[in-house]
mmCIF file of C-alpha atoms in Angstrom:
data_model
loop_
_atom_site.group_PDB
_atom_site.id
_atom_site.type_symbol
_atom_site.label_atom_id
_atom_site.label_comp_id
_atom_site.label_asym_id
_atom_site.label_seq_id
_atom_site.Cartn_x
_atom_site.Cartn_y
_atom_site.Cartn_z
ATOM 1 C CA UNK Z 274 0.075 -96.431 -82.144
ATOM 2 C CA UNK Z 275 -0.453 -92.853 -81.041
ATOM 3 C CA UNK Z 276 -0.107 -90.246 -83.771
ATOM 4 C CA UNK Z 277 0.400 -92.800 -86.534
ATOM 5 C CA UNK Z 278 -1.043 -90.584 -89.290
ATOM 6 C CA UNK Z 279 1.005 -87.593 -88.125
ATOM 7 C CA UNK Z 280 4.183 -89.676 -88.044
ATOM 8 C CA UNK Z 281 3.751 -90.889 -91.612
ATOM 9 C CA UNK Z 282 3.289 -87.436 -93.148
ATOM 10 C CA UNK Z 283 5.985 -86.426 -95.640
ATOM 11 C CA UNK Z 284 6.398 -82.936 -94.191
ATOM 12 C CA UNK Z 285 6.918 -84.397 -90.711
ATOM 13 C CA UNK Z 286 9.608 -86.769 -91.983
ATOM 14 C CA UNK Z 287 11.434 -84.005 -93.838
ATOM 15 C CA UNK Z 288 11.564 -81.778 -90.750
ATOM 16 C CA UNK Z 289 11.891 -84.489 -88.115
ATOM 17 C CA UNK Z 290 15.611 -84.302 -87.359
ATOM 18 C CA UNK Z 291 15.878 -80.541 -87.748
ATOM 19 C CA UNK Z 292 13.119 -79.980 -85.195
ATOM 20 C CA UNK Z 293 14.297 -82.563 -82.682
ATOM 21 C CA UNK Z 294 18.062 -82.718 -82.979
ATOM 22 C CA UNK Z 295 19.157 -79.169 -83.677
ATOM 23 C CA UNK Z 296 19.912 -76.593 -80.972
ATOM 24 C CA UNK Z 297 19.927 -78.293 -77.569
ATOM 25 C CA UNK Z 298 18.465 -81.379 -79.224
ATOM 26 C CA UNK Z 299 21.967 -82.273 -80.390
ATOM 27 C CA UNK Z 300 22.689 -83.344 -76.816
ATOM 28 C CA UNK Z 301 19.756 -85.747 -76.972
ATOM 29 C CA UNK Z 302 20.959 -87.234 -80.258
ATOM 30 C CA UNK Z 303 24.467 -87.705 -78.850
ATOM 31 C CA UNK Z 304 23.225 -89.370 -75.656
ATOM 32 C CA UNK Z 305 20.802 -91.690 -77.423
ATOM 33 C CA UNK Z 306 23.458 -92.841 -79.869
ATOM 34 C CA UNK Z 307 25.862 -93.505 -77.018
ATOM 35 C CA UNK Z 308 23.186 -95.504 -75.183
ATOM 36 C CA UNK Z 309 22.734 -97.718 -78.246
ATOM 37 C CA UNK Z 310 26.473 -98.180 -78.751
ATOM 38 C CA UNK Z 311 27.033 -98.995 -75.063
ATOM 39 C CA UNK Z 312 24.285 -101.604 -75.079
ATOM 40 C CA UNK Z 313 25.023 -103.272 -78.408
ATOM 41 C CA UNK Z 314 28.806 -103.252 -78.127
ATOM 42 C CA UNK Z 315 30.811 -104.499 -81.110
ATOM 43 C CA UNK Z 316 28.486 -104.929 -84.048
ATOM 44 C CA UNK Z 317 30.824 -106.109 -86.787
ATOM 45 C CA UNK Z 318 29.149 -109.178 -88.240
ATOM 46 C CA UNK Z 319 26.124 -108.993 -85.938
ATOM 47 C CA UNK Z 320 22.625 -109.337 -87.351
ATOM 48 C CA UNK Z 321 20.677 -106.380 -86.001
ATOM 49 C CA UNK Z 322 17.093 -105.182 -86.374
ATOM 50 C CA UNK Z 323 15.969 -101.683 -85.494
ATOM 51 C CA UNK Z 324 12.244 -101.303 -84.866
ATOM 52 C CA UNK Z 325 10.684 -97.922 -85.734
ATOM 53 C CA UNK Z 326 13.941 -96.791 -87.303
ATOM 54 C CA UNK Z 327 12.463 -93.517 -88.540
ATOM 55 C CA UNK Z 328 15.022 -91.476 -90.437
ATOM 56 C CA UNK Z 329 17.755 -94.035 -89.826
ATOM 57 C CA UNK Z 330 19.844 -92.238 -87.208
ATOM 58 C CA UNK Z 331 20.844 -95.485 -85.525
ATOM 59 C CA UNK Z 332 20.507 -97.813 -88.510
ATOM 60 C CA UNK Z 333 23.085 -95.879 -90.509
ATOM 61 C CA UNK Z 334 25.362 -95.430 -87.489
ATOM 62 C CA UNK Z 335 25.521 -99.177 -86.886
ATOM 63 C CA UNK Z 336 25.909 -99.965 -90.594
ATOM 64 C CA UNK Z 337 28.962 -97.699 -90.598
ATOM 65 C CA UNK Z 338 30.367 -99.865 -87.797
ATOM 66 C CA UNK Z 339 29.895 -103.113 -89.705
ATOM 67 C CA UNK Z 340 26.517 -104.385 -88.548
ATOM 68 C CA UNK Z 341 24.336 -106.470 -90.855
ATOM 69 C CA UNK Z 342 21.300 -104.339 -90.087
ATOM 70 C CA UNK Z 343 17.664 -103.941 -91.092
ATOM 71 C CA UNK Z 344 15.704 -100.805 -90.239
ATOM 72 C CA UNK Z 345 11.944 -101.315 -90.112
ATOM 73 C CA UNK Z 346 9.348 -98.559 -89.942
ATOM 74 C CA UNK Z 347 5.698 -98.055 -90.819
ATOM 75 C CA UNK Z 348 6.324 -94.682 -92.466
ATOM 76 C CA UNK Z 349 7.441 -94.657 -96.104
ATOM 77 C CA UNK Z 350 8.344 -90.992 -95.747
ATOM 78 C CA UNK Z 351 10.654 -91.666 -92.804
ATOM 79 C CA UNK Z 352 12.282 -94.566 -94.632
ATOM 80 C CA UNK Z 353 12.936 -92.325 -97.619
ATOM 81 C CA UNK Z 354 14.880 -89.977 -95.357
ATOM 82 C CA UNK Z 355 16.814 -92.952 -94.005
ATOM 83 C CA UNK Z 356 17.763 -94.143 -97.477
ATOM 84 C CA UNK Z 357 18.970 -90.652 -98.336
ATOM 85 C CA UNK Z 358 21.090 -90.598 -95.173
ATOM 86 C CA UNK Z 359 22.540 -94.030 -95.985
ATOM 87 C CA UNK Z 360 23.533 -92.920 -99.478
ATOM 88 C CA UNK Z 361 25.237 -89.826 -98.098
ATOM 89 C CA UNK Z 362 27.118 -91.982 -95.584
ATOM 90 C CA UNK Z 363 28.182 -94.471 -98.266
ATOM 91 C CA UNK Z 364 26.480 -97.458 -96.618
ATOM 92 C CA UNK Z 365 23.377 -97.847 -98.773
ATOM 93 C CA UNK Z 366 24.610 -101.270 -99.901
ATOM 94 C CA UNK Z 367 25.278 -102.448 -96.334
ATOM 95 C CA UNK Z 368 21.815 -102.146 -94.804
ATOM 96 C CA UNK Z 369 18.168 -102.654 -95.640
ATOM 97 C CA UNK Z 370 15.244 -100.366 -94.933
ATOM 98 C CA UNK Z 371 11.891 -102.111 -94.858
ATOM 99 C CA UNK Z 372 8.329 -100.904 -94.404
ATOM 100 C CA UNK Z 373 6.473 -103.074 -91.917
ATOM 101 C CA UNK Z 374 4.337 -103.406 -88.828
ATOM 102 C CA UNK Z 375 6.212 -103.818 -85.551
ATOM 103 C CA UNK Z 376 3.314 -105.872 -84.185
ATOM 104 C CA UNK Z 377 3.784 -108.510 -86.923
ATOM 105 C CA UNK Z 378 7.458 -108.675 -87.769
ATOM 106 C CA UNK Z 379 8.145 -110.408 -91.122
ATOM 107 C CA UNK Z 380 11.054 -112.474 -89.812
ATOM 108 C CA UNK Z 381 11.434 -116.020 -88.445
ATOM 109 C CA UNK Z 382 12.136 -116.783 -84.802
ATOM 110 C CA UNK Z 383 15.674 -116.061 -83.520
ATOM 111 C CA UNK Z 384 16.639 -114.356 -86.762
ATOM 112 C CA UNK Z 385 18.702 -111.503 -85.263
ATOM 113 C CA UNK Z 386 21.384 -111.239 -82.596
ATOM 114 C CA UNK Z 387 20.102 -107.871 -81.394
ATOM 115 C CA UNK Z 388 16.749 -106.141 -81.751
ATOM 116 C CA UNK Z 389 16.281 -102.620 -80.485
ATOM 117 C CA UNK Z 390 13.837 -99.732 -80.536
ATOM 118 C CA UNK Z 391 14.368 -96.093 -79.561
ATOM 119 C CA UNK Z 392 11.620 -93.484 -79.213
ATOM 120 C CA UNK Z 393 8.989 -96.161 -79.709
ATOM 121 C CA UNK Z 394 7.411 -97.457 -76.525
ATOM 122 C CA UNK Z 395 6.066 -94.075 -75.417
ATOM 123 C CA UNK Z 396 3.714 -94.333 -78.418
ATOM 124 C CA UNK Z 397 2.846 -98.026 -78.033
ATOM 125 C CA UNK Z 398 -0.784 -98.798 -77.278
ATOM 126 C CA UNK Z 399 -0.004 -102.503 -76.690
ATOM 127 C CA UNK Z 400 3.606 -102.643 -75.435
ATOM 128 C CA UNK Z 401 3.494 -106.339 -74.501
ATOM 129 C CA UNK Z 402 2.593 -107.302 -78.072
ATOM 130 C CA UNK Z 403 5.390 -105.228 -79.570
ATOM 131 C CA UNK Z 404 8.030 -106.372 -77.098
ATOM 132 C CA UNK Z 405 6.967 -109.997 -77.525
ATOM 133 C CA UNK Z 406 7.601 -109.711 -81.262
ATOM 134 C CA UNK Z 407 11.011 -108.153 -80.651
ATOM 135 C CA UNK Z 408 11.823 -111.022 -78.295
ATOM 136 C CA UNK Z 409 10.590 -113.625 -80.776
ATOM 137 C CA UNK Z 410 12.904 -112.571 -83.589
ATOM 138 C CA UNK Z 411 15.971 -112.081 -81.371
ATOM 139 C CA UNK Z 412 18.206 -114.922 -80.236
ATOM 140 C CA UNK Z 413 20.173 -112.860 -77.732
ATOM 141 C CA UNK Z 414 19.472 -109.207 -76.934
ATOM 142 C CA UNK Z 415 16.594 -106.719 -76.865
ATOM 143 C CA UNK Z 416 17.240 -103.064 -76.068
ATOM 144 C CA UNK Z 417 14.707 -100.249 -75.748
ATOM 145 C CA UNK Z 418 14.005 -96.973 -73.979
ATOM 146 C CA UNK Z 419 10.981 -95.641 -72.106
ATOM 147 C CA UNK Z 420 9.818 -92.326 -70.730
ATOM 148 C CA UNK Z 421 9.420 -92.485 -66.972
ATOM 149 C CA UNK Z 422 6.548 -91.525 -64.763
ATOM 150 C CA UNK Z 423 6.391 -89.882 -62.378
ATOM 151 C CA UNK Z 424 9.044 -87.440 -63.592
ATOM 152 C CA UNK Z 425 9.246 -84.001 -65.208
ATOM 153 C CA UNK Z 426 8.032 -85.797 -68.325
ATOM 154 C CA UNK Z 427 4.618 -86.034 -66.638
ATOM 155 C CA UNK Z 428 4.350 -82.238 -66.654
ATOM 156 C CA UNK Z 429 5.598 -81.976 -70.215
ATOM 157 C CA UNK Z 430 3.014 -84.552 -71.292
ATOM 158 C CA UNK Z 431 0.201 -82.113 -70.520
ATOM 159 C CA UNK Z 432 1.469 -79.860 -73.302
ATOM 160 C CA UNK Z 433 1.575 -82.577 -75.966
ATOM 161 C CA UNK Z 434 -1.404 -83.176 -78.257
ATOM 162 C CA UNK Z 435 -0.745 -86.938 -78.330
ATOM 163 C CA UNK Z 436 0.774 -87.347 -74.906
ATOM 164 C CA UNK Z 437 3.132 -90.208 -74.134
ATOM 165 C CA UNK Z 438 2.898 -93.522 -72.397
ATOM 166 C CA UNK Z 439 4.951 -93.284 -69.204
ATOM 167 C CA UNK Z 440 6.405 -96.315 -67.434
ATOM 168 C CA UNK Z 441 7.217 -96.879 -63.787
ATOM 169 C CA UNK Z 442 9.814 -99.438 -62.720
ATOM 170 C CA UNK Z 443 6.979 -101.819 -61.836
ATOM 171 C CA UNK Z 444 5.496 -101.368 -65.317
ATOM 172 C CA UNK Z 445 8.771 -102.327 -66.990
ATOM 173 C CA UNK Z 446 9.394 -105.271 -64.668
ATOM 174 C CA UNK Z 447 5.940 -106.626 -65.499
ATOM 175 C CA UNK Z 448 6.545 -106.027 -69.197
ATOM 176 C CA UNK Z 449 9.772 -108.019 -69.079
ATOM 177 C CA UNK Z 450 8.150 -110.821 -67.098
ATOM 178 C CA UNK Z 451 5.257 -111.026 -69.566
ATOM 179 C CA UNK Z 452 7.603 -111.281 -72.545
ATOM 180 C CA UNK Z 453 10.248 -113.613 -71.121
ATOM 181 C CA UNK Z 454 13.104 -111.122 -71.086
ATOM 182 C CA UNK Z 455 15.721 -110.843 -68.330
ATOM 183 C CA UNK Z 456 17.088 -107.443 -67.371
ATOM 184 C CA UNK Z 457 20.853 -107.168 -67.877
ATOM 185 C CA UNK Z 458 21.227 -103.535 -66.890
ATOM 186 C CA UNK Z 459 19.467 -100.191 -67.054
ATOM 187 C CA UNK Z 460 20.468 -96.555 -67.206
ATOM 188 C CA UNK Z 461 18.275 -93.669 -66.090
ATOM 189 C CA UNK Z 462 18.932 -90.126 -67.292
ATOM 190 C CA UNK Z 463 17.549 -86.676 -68.107
ATOM 191 C CA UNK Z 464 16.061 -84.933 -65.077
ATOM 192 C CA UNK Z 465 14.669 -82.304 -67.441
ATOM 193 C CA UNK Z 466 12.512 -83.574 -70.326
ATOM 194 C CA UNK Z 467 13.686 -83.725 -73.926
ATOM 195 C CA UNK Z 468 11.294 -80.986 -74.994
ATOM 196 C CA UNK Z 469 13.045 -78.459 -72.766
ATOM 197 C CA UNK Z 470 16.412 -79.010 -74.450
ATOM 198 C CA UNK Z 471 14.964 -78.720 -77.950
ATOM 199 C CA UNK Z 472 13.817 -75.187 -77.214
ATOM 200 C CA UNK Z 473 17.157 -73.721 -76.162
ATOM 201 C CA UNK Z 474 20.409 -72.991 -78.035
ATOM 202 C CA UNK Z 475 23.566 -75.067 -77.603
ATOM 203 C CA UNK Z 476 25.341 -72.443 -75.516
ATOM 204 C CA UNK Z 477 22.563 -72.547 -72.931
ATOM 205 C CA UNK Z 478 21.840 -76.277 -73.188
ATOM 206 C CA UNK Z 479 25.402 -77.433 -72.449
ATOM 207 C CA UNK Z 480 25.712 -75.992 -68.896
ATOM 208 C CA UNK Z 481 22.145 -77.009 -68.044
ATOM 209 C CA UNK Z 482 22.907 -80.534 -69.221
ATOM 210 C CA UNK Z 483 26.023 -80.535 -67.014
ATOM 211 C CA UNK Z 484 23.851 -79.710 -63.993
ATOM 212 C CA UNK Z 485 21.290 -82.309 -65.074
ATOM 213 C CA UNK Z 486 24.030 -84.941 -65.291
ATOM 214 C CA UNK Z 487 25.473 -83.945 -61.915
ATOM 215 C CA UNK Z 488 22.100 -84.431 -60.244
ATOM 216 C CA UNK Z 489 21.709 -87.706 -62.090
ATOM 217 C CA UNK Z 490 24.869 -89.005 -60.466
ATOM 218 C CA UNK Z 491 23.478 -88.435 -56.963
ATOM 219 C CA UNK Z 492 21.023 -90.534 -54.996
ATOM 220 C CA UNK Z 493 18.231 -88.438 -56.534
ATOM 221 C CA UNK Z 494 19.203 -89.305 -60.095
ATOM 222 C CA UNK Z 495 17.299 -92.514 -60.722
ATOM 223 C CA UNK Z 496 14.038 -91.466 -58.999
ATOM 224 C CA UNK Z 497 13.938 -88.158 -60.897
ATOM 225 C CA UNK Z 498 15.068 -89.425 -64.308
ATOM 226 C CA UNK Z 499 12.639 -88.941 -67.186
ATOM 227 C CA UNK Z 500 14.221 -91.494 -69.570
ATOM 228 C CA UNK Z 501 15.351 -95.075 -69.022
ATOM 229 C CA UNK Z 502 17.429 -97.309 -71.291
ATOM 230 C CA UNK Z 503 16.776 -101.052 -70.799
ATOM 231 C CA UNK Z 504 19.245 -103.726 -71.902
ATOM 232 C CA UNK Z 505 17.701 -107.202 -71.733
ATOM 233 C CA UNK Z 506 18.568 -110.792 -72.578
ATOM 234 C CA UNK Z 507 16.359 -113.336 -74.305
ATOM 235 C CA UNK Z 508 15.872 -116.335 -72.012
#
């Protein structure tokens, strides 16, 4: 995984949400959470696994809605932040945070109803291996997002020390074929890259996001989108 040592640093974990989901980044947080909720649907009683759960943004959200959920991450520092968030939300007894390797998931086949990963595959050096493991432990649904190329993300990538893995539609179709997953539906969004929104205040980000969304609803939306959300079914 790209930037694995950086990601596991305590100071990175402590500042992670403040740096990414404050200012205009709040719009990103809101959209990503809605994407997860739209894909997963009712979670009460569902067995759910989140891969690369980080600080537990989604793990805690779904626990609050009644999911029987496990959040797995390789970073102890990130998991510590997630446990703190769960305690504050009053759901610490309704979820489990576990340190583990997404390439070798410590669960039997078909153990979960839904397995998902957000902000993960742009860092994956072997995406087929990771997605195959997600498919193996799910008996129904796998959901994940990717950064798209070509898009404005390609330009933004030049500024990043680690870069990101970008996926074309052909790349994702091949990935699904190689792992035995069937595409249920997909959403494509964000003409402007995430990094742009994180740099600007809410008052500026909101109208720009409105324009971004308006373009996204035209015929140009899908080809120009920098982020895709993939909802798939285990066959």
